mmCIF file of C-alpha atoms and ligand atoms in Angstrom:
data_model
loop_
_atom_site.group_PDB
_atom_site.id
_atom_site.type_symbol
_atom_site.label_atom_id
_atom_site.label_comp_id
_atom_site.label_asym_id
_atom_site.label_seq_id
_atom_site.Cartn_x
_atom_site.Cartn_y
_atom_site.Cartn_z
ATOM 1 C CA UNK A 1 -0.009 0.113 -0.038
ATOM 2 C CA UNK A 2 0.389 3.673 -0.201
ATOM 3 C CA UNK A 3 1.449 5.612 2.561
ATOM 4 C CA UNK A 4 -1.322 8.122 4.249
ATOM 5 C CA UNK A 5 -1.056 10.968 2.912
ATOM 6 C CA UNK A 6 -3.524 13.740 3.431
ATOM 7 C CA UNK A 7 -5.554 15.966 0.898
ATOM 8 C CA UNK A 8 -4.480 19.312 -0.801
ATOM 9 C CA UNK A 9 -7.805 20.364 -1.393
ATOM 10 C CA UNK A 10 -10.962 19.225 0.370
ATOM 11 C CA UNK A 11 -14.686 20.946 0.112
ATOM 12 C CA UNK A 12 -18.023 20.366 -0.039
ATOM 13 C CA UNK A 13 -20.674 20.586 -2.876
ATOM 14 C CA UNK A 14 -24.559 21.154 -2.373
ATOM 15 C CA UNK A 15 -25.888 18.666 -5.148
ATOM 16 C CA UNK A 16 -29.296 19.089 -3.924
ATOM 17 C CA UNK A 17 -31.902 21.255 -1.599
ATOM 18 C CA UNK A 18 -30.627 18.487 0.819
ATOM 19 C CA UNK A 19 -27.250 17.144 -0.117
ATOM 20 C CA UNK A 20 -24.084 17.721 1.038
ATOM 21 C CA UNK A 21 -21.496 15.833 0.035
ATOM 22 C CA UNK A 22 -18.046 16.120 1.449
ATOM 23 C CA UNK A 23 -15.178 15.685 -1.081
ATOM 24 C CA UNK A 24 -11.161 16.078 -0.934
ATOM 25 C CA UNK A 25 -8.105 15.427 -3.637
ATOM 26 C CA UNK A 26 -4.707 14.368 -2.953
ATOM 27 C CA UNK A 27 -1.334 12.974 -4.593
ATOM 28 C CA UNK A 28 -0.267 14.862 -7.886
ATOM 29 C CA UNK A 29 -2.358 17.664 -8.440
ATOM 30 C CA UNK A 30 -1.391 17.601 -12.384
ATOM 31 C CA UNK A 31 -1.792 13.085 -12.417
ATOM 32 C CA UNK A 32 -4.019 10.625 -13.428
ATOM 33 C CA UNK A 33 -6.754 11.480 -11.709
ATOM 34 C CA UNK A 34 -9.267 8.597 -9.852
ATOM 35 C CA UNK A 35 -12.355 8.406 -8.208
ATOM 36 C CA UNK A 36 -13.106 5.808 -5.314
ATOM 37 C CA UNK A 37 -16.362 4.737 -4.502
ATOM 38 C CA UNK A 38 -16.702 3.865 -1.292
ATOM 39 C CA UNK A 39 -19.167 0.438 0.008
ATOM 40 C CA UNK A 40 -21.920 0.329 2.082
ATOM 41 C CA UNK A 41 -23.853 1.651 0.874
ATOM 42 C CA UNK A 42 -23.456 4.280 3.472
ATOM 43 C CA UNK A 43 -19.891 3.082 4.252
ATOM 44 C CA UNK A 44 -18.265 6.443 3.567
ATOM 45 C CA UNK A 45 -14.593 7.191 3.007
ATOM 46 C CA UNK A 46 -11.233 7.054 4.575
ATOM 47 C CA UNK A 47 -6.885 8.182 5.131
ATOM 48 C CA UNK A 48 -6.420 4.471 4.485
ATOM 49 C CA UNK A 49 -8.672 4.540 0.543
ATOM 50 C CA UNK A 50 -5.908 6.694 -0.481
ATOM 51 C CA UNK A 51 -3.601 3.972 -0.096
ATOM 52 C CA UNK A 52 -4.581 2.116 -2.988
ATOM 53 C CA UNK A 53 -2.996 4.818 -5.228
ATOM 54 C CA UNK A 54 0.312 6.104 -6.393
ATOM 55 C CA UNK A 55 0.338 9.525 -5.047
ATOM 56 C CA UNK A 56 3.372 10.197 -7.877
ATOM 57 C CA UNK A 57 1.404 8.842 -10.516
ATOM 58 C CA UNK A 58 -2.357 9.944 -9.339
ATOM 59 C CA UNK A 59 -5.158 12.415 -8.676
ATOM 60 C CA UNK A 60 -6.654 10.881 -6.346
ATOM 61 C CA UNK A 61 -10.887 11.879 -5.638
ATOM 62 C CA UNK A 62 -12.940 10.532 -2.423
ATOM 63 C CA UNK A 63 -15.855 11.463 -1.558
ATOM 64 C CA UNK A 64 -18.439 10.145 0.910
ATOM 65 C CA UNK A 65 -21.755 9.450 -0.518
ATOM 66 C CA UNK A 66 -25.706 10.434 0.529
ATOM 67 C CA UNK A 67 -25.673 10.380 3.701
ATOM 68 C CA UNK A 68 -23.018 8.320 4.625
ATOM 69 C CA UNK A 69 -18.870 9.514 6.679
ATOM 70 C CA UNK A 70 -19.279 13.632 6.847
ATOM 71 C CA UNK A 71 -21.826 14.501 3.947
ATOM 72 C CA UNK A 72 -25.062 16.033 5.251
ATOM 73 C CA UNK A 73 -27.428 15.439 6.699
ATOM 74 C CA UNK A 74 -25.979 11.927 8.115
ATOM 75 C CA UNK A 75 -28.526 8.945 7.064
ATOM 76 C CA UNK A 76 -30.729 10.953 5.357
ATOM 77 C CA UNK A 77 -32.550 8.314 2.967
ATOM 78 C CA UNK A 78 -34.293 11.336 0.998
ATOM 79 C CA UNK A 79 -33.450 11.717 -2.513
ATOM 80 C CA UNK A 80 -30.902 9.068 -1.656
ATOM 81 C CA UNK A 81 -30.683 6.521 -4.305
ATOM 82 C CA UNK A 82 -28.362 5.023 -7.258
ATOM 83 C CA UNK A 83 -29.106 7.526 -9.686
ATOM 84 C CA UNK A 84 -28.893 9.707 -7.549
ATOM 85 C CA UNK A 85 -25.067 8.835 -6.295
ATOM 86 C CA UNK A 86 -24.661 8.281 -10.154
ATOM 87 C CA UNK A 87 -25.309 12.308 -11.100
ATOM 88 C CA UNK A 88 -23.700 12.660 -8.334
ATOM 89 C CA UNK A 89 -20.223 11.220 -9.222
ATOM 90 C CA UNK A 90 -20.918 13.087 -12.555
ATOM 91 C CA UNK A 91 -21.163 16.724 -10.901
ATOM 92 C CA UNK A 92 -18.111 16.182 -9.187
ATOM 93 C CA UNK A 93 -16.485 15.433 -12.006
ATOM 94 C CA UNK A 94 -17.995 18.770 -13.693
ATOM 95 C CA UNK A 95 -17.057 20.921 -10.553
ATOM 96 C CA UNK A 96 -13.090 19.481 -10.305
ATOM 97 C CA UNK A 97 -13.174 20.206 -14.220
ATOM 98 C CA UNK A 98 -12.263 16.820 -14.657
ATOM 99 C CA UNK A 99 -12.644 15.039 -18.623
ATOM 100 C CA UNK A 100 -12.047 11.228 -17.992
ATOM 101 C CA UNK A 101 -11.127 9.528 -14.619
ATOM 102 C CA UNK A 102 -10.074 6.006 -13.983
ATOM 103 C CA UNK A 103 -13.043 4.293 -11.587
ATOM 104 C CA UNK A 104 -12.308 2.132 -8.631
ATOM 105 C CA UNK A 105 -14.777 0.618 -6.347
ATOM 106 C CA UNK A 106 -15.370 -2.832 -4.032
ATOM 107 C CA UNK A 107 -18.919 -4.547 -2.636
ATOM 108 C CA UNK A 108 -21.499 -1.766 -2.999
ATOM 109 C CA UNK A 109 -18.433 0.688 -4.931
ATOM 110 C CA UNK A 110 -18.223 -1.874 -7.245
ATOM 111 C CA UNK A 111 -21.944 -1.411 -7.941
ATOM 112 C CA UNK A 112 -22.179 2.256 -8.071
ATOM 113 C CA UNK A 113 -18.797 1.878 -10.848
ATOM 114 C CA UNK A 114 -20.540 -0.470 -13.030
ATOM 115 C CA UNK A 115 -23.903 1.999 -12.568
ATOM 116 C CA UNK A 116 -21.514 4.735 -13.229
ATOM 117 C CA UNK A 117 -19.647 3.570 -16.384
ATOM 118 C CA UNK A 118 -22.650 2.086 -18.259
ATOM 119 C CA UNK A 119 -24.562 5.640 -18.026
ATOM 120 C CA UNK A 120 -21.261 7.589 -18.461
ATOM 121 C CA UNK A 121 -18.842 5.081 -20.280
ATOM 122 C CA UNK A 122 -16.908 7.940 -22.191
ATOM 123 C CA UNK A 123 -15.797 9.790 -18.783
ATOM 124 C CA UNK A 124 -13.996 6.240 -17.918
ATOM 125 C CA UNK A 125 -10.746 5.357 -18.229
ATOM 126 C CA UNK A 126 -10.871 2.041 -16.693
ATOM 127 C CA UNK A 127 -12.893 0.175 -13.849
ATOM 128 C CA UNK A 128 -11.087 -1.631 -11.507
ATOM 129 C CA UNK A 129 -13.276 -3.195 -8.747
ATOM 130 C CA UNK A 130 -13.098 -5.658 -6.020
ATOM 131 C CA UNK A 131 -15.817 -8.023 -4.113
ATOM 132 C CA UNK A 132 -18.410 -7.388 -7.091
ATOM 133 C CA UNK A 133 -22.592 -6.625 -5.872
ATOM 134 C CA UNK A 134 -24.930 -5.962 -8.326
ATOM 135 C CA UNK A 135 -27.873 -6.236 -5.873
ATOM 136 C CA UNK A 136 -30.049 -9.222 -7.326
ATOM 137 C CA UNK A 137 -31.890 -10.539 -5.101
ATOM 138 C CA UNK A 138 -30.269 -13.831 -4.507
ATOM 139 C CA UNK A 139 -27.123 -12.091 -3.266
ATOM 140 C CA UNK A 140 -28.643 -10.411 -0.470
ATOM 141 C CA UNK A 141 -30.977 -13.451 0.118
ATOM 142 C CA UNK A 142 -27.597 -15.337 0.891
ATOM 143 C CA UNK A 143 -26.006 -12.642 3.252
ATOM 144 C CA UNK A 144 -29.013 -12.211 4.769
ATOM 145 C CA UNK A 145 -31.299 -14.611 4.467
ATOM 146 C CA UNK A 146 -29.884 -17.922 4.209
ATOM 147 C CA UNK A 147 -26.308 -18.412 3.292
ATOM 148 C CA UNK A 148 -23.427 -16.342 5.310
ATOM 149 C CA UNK A 149 -25.454 -17.992 8.410
ATOM 150 C CA UNK A 150 -24.194 -21.348 8.038
ATOM 151 C CA UNK A 151 -20.490 -20.128 8.363
ATOM 152 C CA UNK A 152 -21.163 -17.848 11.275
ATOM 153 C CA UNK A 153 -23.374 -19.247 13.731
ATOM 154 C CA UNK A 154 -22.773 -17.739 16.303
ATOM 155 C CA UNK A 155 -22.310 -13.838 14.124
ATOM 156 C CA UNK A 156 -25.836 -14.724 12.958
ATOM 157 C CA UNK A 157 -27.140 -15.617 16.018
ATOM 158 C CA UNK A 158 -26.336 -11.763 17.105
ATOM 159 C CA UNK A 159 -27.775 -10.848 13.512
ATOM 160 C CA UNK A 160 -31.166 -12.079 14.503
ATOM 161 C CA UNK A 161 -31.499 -11.076 17.964
ATOM 162 C CA UNK A 162 -33.046 -8.442 17.742
ATOM 163 C CA UNK A 163 -36.138 -9.306 15.098
ATOM 164 C CA UNK A 164 -38.953 -10.948 16.695
ATOM 165 C CA UNK A 165 -38.861 -15.309 15.251
ATOM 166 C CA UNK A 166 -42.401 -13.753 13.219
ATOM 167 C CA UNK A 167 -40.907 -11.945 11.676
ATOM 168 C CA UNK A 168 -37.633 -14.000 10.531
ATOM 169 C CA UNK A 169 -38.746 -14.465 7.075
ATOM 170 C CA UNK A 170 -37.908 -11.436 5.619
ATOM 171 C CA UNK A 171 -34.818 -10.083 7.914
ATOM 172 C CA UNK A 172 -34.277 -7.294 5.762
ATOM 173 C CA UNK A 173 -37.865 -5.982 5.932
ATOM 174 C CA UNK A 174 -37.835 -7.125 9.202
ATOM 175 C CA UNK A 175 -34.647 -4.769 10.028
ATOM 176 C CA UNK A 176 -36.319 -2.296 7.444
ATOM 177 C CA UNK A 177 -38.624 -1.338 10.356
ATOM 178 C CA UNK A 178 -36.360 -1.002 12.807
ATOM 179 C CA UNK A 179 -34.615 1.515 11.715
ATOM 180 C CA UNK A 180 -36.847 3.410 10.823
ATOM 181 C CA UNK A 181 -38.239 2.973 14.094
ATOM 182 C CA UNK A 182 -39.596 6.440 16.108
ATOM 183 C CA UNK A 183 -37.672 5.393 19.280
ATOM 184 C CA UNK A 184 -34.121 5.678 18.825
ATOM 185 C CA UNK A 185 -33.384 3.152 21.146
ATOM 186 C CA UNK A 186 -34.951 0.595 19.093
ATOM 187 C CA UNK A 187 -32.822 2.315 15.677
ATOM 188 C CA UNK A 188 -29.278 2.085 17.607
ATOM 189 C CA UNK A 189 -30.241 -1.026 19.022
ATOM 190 C CA UNK A 190 -30.871 -2.677 14.790
ATOM 191 C CA UNK A 191 -27.569 -0.613 13.367
ATOM 192 C CA UNK A 192 -25.444 -2.110 15.847
ATOM 193 C CA UNK A 193 -26.577 -5.395 14.889
ATOM 194 C CA UNK A 194 -26.789 -5.102 11.496
ATOM 195 C CA UNK A 195 -23.063 -3.818 11.048
ATOM 196 C CA UNK A 196 -21.640 -5.110 13.562
ATOM 197 C CA UNK A 197 -22.714 -8.594 11.114
ATOM 198 C CA UNK A 198 -21.154 -7.744 7.977
ATOM 199 C CA UNK A 199 -18.591 -6.397 10.077
ATOM 200 C CA UNK A 200 -17.905 -10.171 11.814
ATOM 201 C CA UNK A 201 -17.634 -11.759 8.207
ATOM 202 C CA UNK A 202 -15.675 -9.350 6.123
ATOM 203 C CA UNK A 203 -12.489 -11.537 6.631
ATOM 204 C CA UNK A 204 -11.044 -14.712 6.612
ATOM 205 C CA UNK A 205 -10.146 -14.015 9.905
ATOM 206 C CA UNK A 206 -12.387 -11.796 12.354
ATOM 207 C CA UNK A 207 -10.594 -7.818 12.606
ATOM 208 C CA UNK A 208 -11.471 -6.338 16.144
ATOM 209 C CA UNK A 209 -11.008 -3.503 14.411
ATOM 210 C CA UNK A 210 -13.355 -3.631 12.087
ATOM 211 C CA UNK A 211 -15.692 -5.258 14.442
ATOM 212 C CA UNK A 212 -15.112 -1.895 16.591
ATOM 213 C CA UNK A 213 -16.360 0.289 13.460
ATOM 214 C CA UNK A 214 -19.431 -1.368 14.381
ATOM 215 C CA UNK A 215 -20.338 0.054 17.627
ATOM 216 C CA UNK A 216 -19.416 3.359 16.090
ATOM 217 C CA UNK A 217 -23.615 4.724 16.340
ATOM 218 C CA UNK A 218 -22.866 7.885 14.153
ATOM 219 C CA UNK A 219 -21.180 5.270 11.544
ATOM 220 C CA UNK A 220 -23.469 1.897 12.475
ATOM 221 C CA UNK A 221 -26.647 4.622 12.035
ATOM 222 C CA UNK A 222 -25.437 5.455 8.331
ATOM 223 C CA UNK A 223 -24.044 2.424 7.390
ATOM 224 C CA UNK A 224 -27.155 -0.284 8.525
ATOM 225 C CA UNK A 225 -30.258 2.688 7.229
ATOM 226 C CA UNK A 226 -28.018 3.749 3.870
ATOM 227 C CA UNK A 227 -28.048 0.201 3.307
ATOM 228 C CA UNK A 228 -30.992 -1.364 4.507
ATOM 229 C CA UNK A 229 -32.631 1.357 2.442
ATOM 230 C CA UNK A 230 -30.842 0.447 -0.598
ATOM 231 C CA UNK A 231 -31.599 -3.723 -0.277
ATOM 232 C CA UNK A 232 -35.450 -3.201 0.114
ATOM 233 C CA UNK A 233 -35.398 -1.050 -2.653
ATOM 234 C CA UNK A 234 -33.361 -3.856 -5.022
ATOM 235 C CA UNK A 235 -31.032 -1.337 -5.518
ATOM 236 C CA UNK A 236 -33.611 1.114 -7.386
ATOM 237 C CA UNK A 237 -32.145 -1.232 -10.644
ATOM 238 C CA UNK A 238 -33.842 -4.058 -12.982
ATOM 239 C CA UNK A 239 -33.202 -7.408 -11.641
ATOM 240 C CA UNK A 240 -29.647 -7.719 -12.865
ATOM 241 C CA UNK A 241 -29.834 -5.035 -14.580
ATOM 242 C CA UNK A 242 -26.109 -4.316 -14.476
ATOM 243 C CA UNK A 243 -25.014 -7.594 -16.546
ATOM 244 C CA UNK A 244 -27.804 -6.876 -19.467
ATOM 245 C CA UNK A 245 -25.632 -8.140 -22.592
ATOM 246 C CA UNK A 246 -26.844 -4.668 -23.391
ATOM 247 C CA UNK A 247 -25.090 -2.947 -20.260
ATOM 248 C CA UNK A 248 -22.588 -4.056 -20.559
ATOM 249 C CA UNK A 249 -21.881 -4.016 -24.474
ATOM 250 C CA UNK A 250 -21.686 -0.001 -23.642
ATOM 251 C CA UNK A 251 -18.720 -0.740 -21.244
ATOM 252 C CA UNK A 252 -16.952 -3.595 -22.605
ATOM 253 C CA UNK A 253 -14.111 -1.369 -24.676
ATOM 254 C CA UNK A 254 -13.176 0.054 -21.332
ATOM 255 C CA UNK A 255 -10.347 -1.946 -19.223
ATOM 256 C CA UNK A 256 -11.713 -3.885 -16.003
ATOM 257 C CA UNK A 257 -10.101 -5.447 -13.462
ATOM 258 C CA UNK A 258 -11.434 -8.016 -10.898
ATOM 259 C CA UNK A 259 -10.260 -9.060 -7.974
ATOM 260 C CA UNK A 260 -12.534 -11.508 -5.844
ATOM 261 C CA UNK A 261 -12.172 -13.543 -2.539
ATOM 262 C CA UNK A 262 -12.518 -16.721 -2.893
ATOM 263 C CA UNK A 263 -13.846 -16.953 0.274
ATOM 264 C CA UNK A 264 -16.133 -13.487 0.380
ATOM 265 C CA UNK A 265 -19.059 -14.691 2.347
ATOM 266 C CA UNK A 266 -21.333 -10.686 1.921
ATOM 267 C CA UNK A 267 -20.990 -10.468 -2.173
ATOM 268 C CA UNK A 268 -19.253 -13.937 -2.744
ATOM 269 C CA UNK A 269 -17.522 -15.215 -6.248
ATOM 270 C CA UNK A 270 -20.557 -16.429 -8.183
ATOM 271 C CA UNK A 271 -21.029 -12.637 -8.712
ATOM 272 C CA UNK A 272 -17.714 -11.843 -10.315
ATOM 273 C CA UNK A 273 -17.399 -14.522 -11.929
ATOM 274 C CA UNK A 274 -21.636 -14.157 -13.884
ATOM 275 C CA UNK A 275 -19.622 -10.964 -14.292
ATOM 276 C CA UNK A 276 -17.025 -12.313 -16.490
ATOM 277 C CA UNK A 277 -19.600 -14.635 -18.395
ATOM 278 C CA UNK A 278 -21.190 -11.023 -19.312
ATOM 279 C CA UNK A 279 -18.307 -9.878 -20.044
ATOM 280 C CA UNK A 280 -15.370 -12.140 -21.180
ATOM 281 C CA UNK A 281 -12.275 -9.432 -21.674
ATOM 282 C CA UNK A 282 -12.511 -7.980 -17.492
ATOM 283 C CA UNK A 283 -9.314 -9.518 -16.188
ATOM 284 C CA UNK A 284 -10.311 -11.511 -13.313
ATOM 285 C CA UNK A 285 -8.105 -13.128 -10.469
ATOM 286 C CA UNK A 286 -9.766 -15.080 -6.804
ATOM 287 C CA UNK A 287 -7.734 -14.357 -4.393
ATOM 288 C CA UNK A 288 -7.069 -17.892 -2.472
ATOM 289 C CA UNK A 289 -6.721 -16.613 0.950
ATOM 290 C CA UNK A 290 -9.134 -13.562 1.303
ATOM 291 C CA UNK A 291 -12.238 -12.809 2.286
ATOM 292 C CA UNK A 292 -14.814 -9.698 0.984
ATOM 293 C CA UNK A 293 -12.215 -6.740 2.674
ATOM 294 C CA UNK A 294 -9.833 -4.987 0.856
ATOM 295 C CA UNK A 295 -8.014 -4.896 3.256
ATOM 296 C CA UNK A 296 -6.904 -8.967 3.129
ATOM 297 C CA UNK A 297 -3.283 -8.907 2.061
ATOM 298 C CA UNK A 298 -3.458 -10.362 -0.968
ATOM 299 C CA UNK A 299 -6.267 -8.721 -1.924
ATOM 300 C CA UNK A 300 -4.872 -5.345 -0.993
ATOM 301 C CA UNK A 301 -1.582 -6.142 -3.239
ATOM 302 C CA UNK A 302 -3.006 -7.292 -6.253
ATOM 303 C CA UNK A 303 -5.666 -3.802 -6.345
ATOM 304 C CA UNK A 304 -2.156 -1.411 -6.194
ATOM 305 C CA UNK A 305 -0.527 -3.955 -8.612
ATOM 306 C CA UNK A 306 -4.016 -3.470 -10.899
ATOM 307 C CA UNK A 307 -3.353 0.377 -10.420
ATOM 308 C CA UNK A 308 -0.459 0.720 -10.732
ATOM 309 C CA UNK A 309 -0.465 -0.951 -14.160
ATOM 310 C CA UNK A 310 -3.176 1.074 -14.940
ATOM 311 C CA UNK A 311 -1.612 4.595 -14.498
ATOM 312 C CA UNK A 312 -0.239 4.431 -17.591
ATOM 313 C CA UNK A 313 -3.568 4.494 -19.780
HETATM 314 C C1 STX B 401 -23.746 -5.633 2.115
HETATM 315 N N1 STX B 401 -22.150 -4.455 1.630
HETATM 316 C C2 STX B 401 -21.453 -4.388 1.154
HETATM 317 C C3 STX B 401 -20.764 -3.130 0.692
HETATM 318 O O1 STX B 401 -20.652 -2.372 0.196
HETATM 319 C C4 STX B 401 -19.444 -3.075 1.986
HETATM 320 N N2 STX B 401 -18.298 -4.172 2.888
HETATM 321 N N3 STX B 401 -17.587 -3.489 3.397
HETATM 322 C C5 STX B 401 -17.981 -2.587 3.547
HETATM 323 C C6 STX B 401 -17.383 -1.053 4.124
HETATM 324 C C7 STX B 401 -16.234 -1.032 3.781
HETATM 325 C C8 STX B 401 -17.416 0.470 3.689
HETATM 326 C C9 STX B 401 -17.517 -1.517 5.670
HETATM 327 O O2 STX B 401 -18.857 -2.191 2.979
#
């Protein structure tokens, strides 16, 4: 990984009457622009996200998506859809006077990267994606209803605890009721449990640091509420839309590197493989000793190598 440098520019952009986005620019002012699309949705960015990119080669743009991180209003679900975020990416590009840029995203960030590229293929130099996620019902069911639960039974027990037995047949919907409860303690208890489920299953070897993140109420509230909002609405997309042949046709000319953890239980390998079948030109690697997180050693190494290689484009 490259060093955790400081941004040379930070700012806020009003993208609607309600939403104000935090953004930052670091690295080489004259470098090749790359935009980092964070996960969740609702996860927000962190200084570590700058370390995938050579700061001598790249002008590194990070921003917190609607309701996430330092963007305001925190955890807001109003005017918060995939297509609002795609428009925001274009607003940030225009605000920073960038013509084209490299696009980098993992998990939900890979979803948003594909949605953005399919909407604006002429603005994308390359795509570097990790932990492919397209919000199909089968993907959501595997992680939130019946799948990953068989591999992490003790964490699953904590995840289902806030939900009455009678409501457990549709966990995403049941959590939606609690995450939007009028009672703040109910909301926070559900947000902590929802977030901890993902943090406890994101690595091959569970990370105490990740788990601690889920116990921070502000972060957990935004992460859980926004994720659940998108999932109840199936990403505001048709089922499998991002993998449709006519959508892939718009982007198949773009160089694309996909890094997928073999043991990713959050966004299992089957979706990365479906992307490869739909788009044979993508350069796909299954990391044999990695789970979901971008910070798995084998995954982060290949992500840095991918961006080093794309820096010549
Ligand atoms: C189902 N959500 C997967 C996702 O986008 C994601 N997984 N971990 C993250 C953070 C690194 C932002 C916590 O995001």
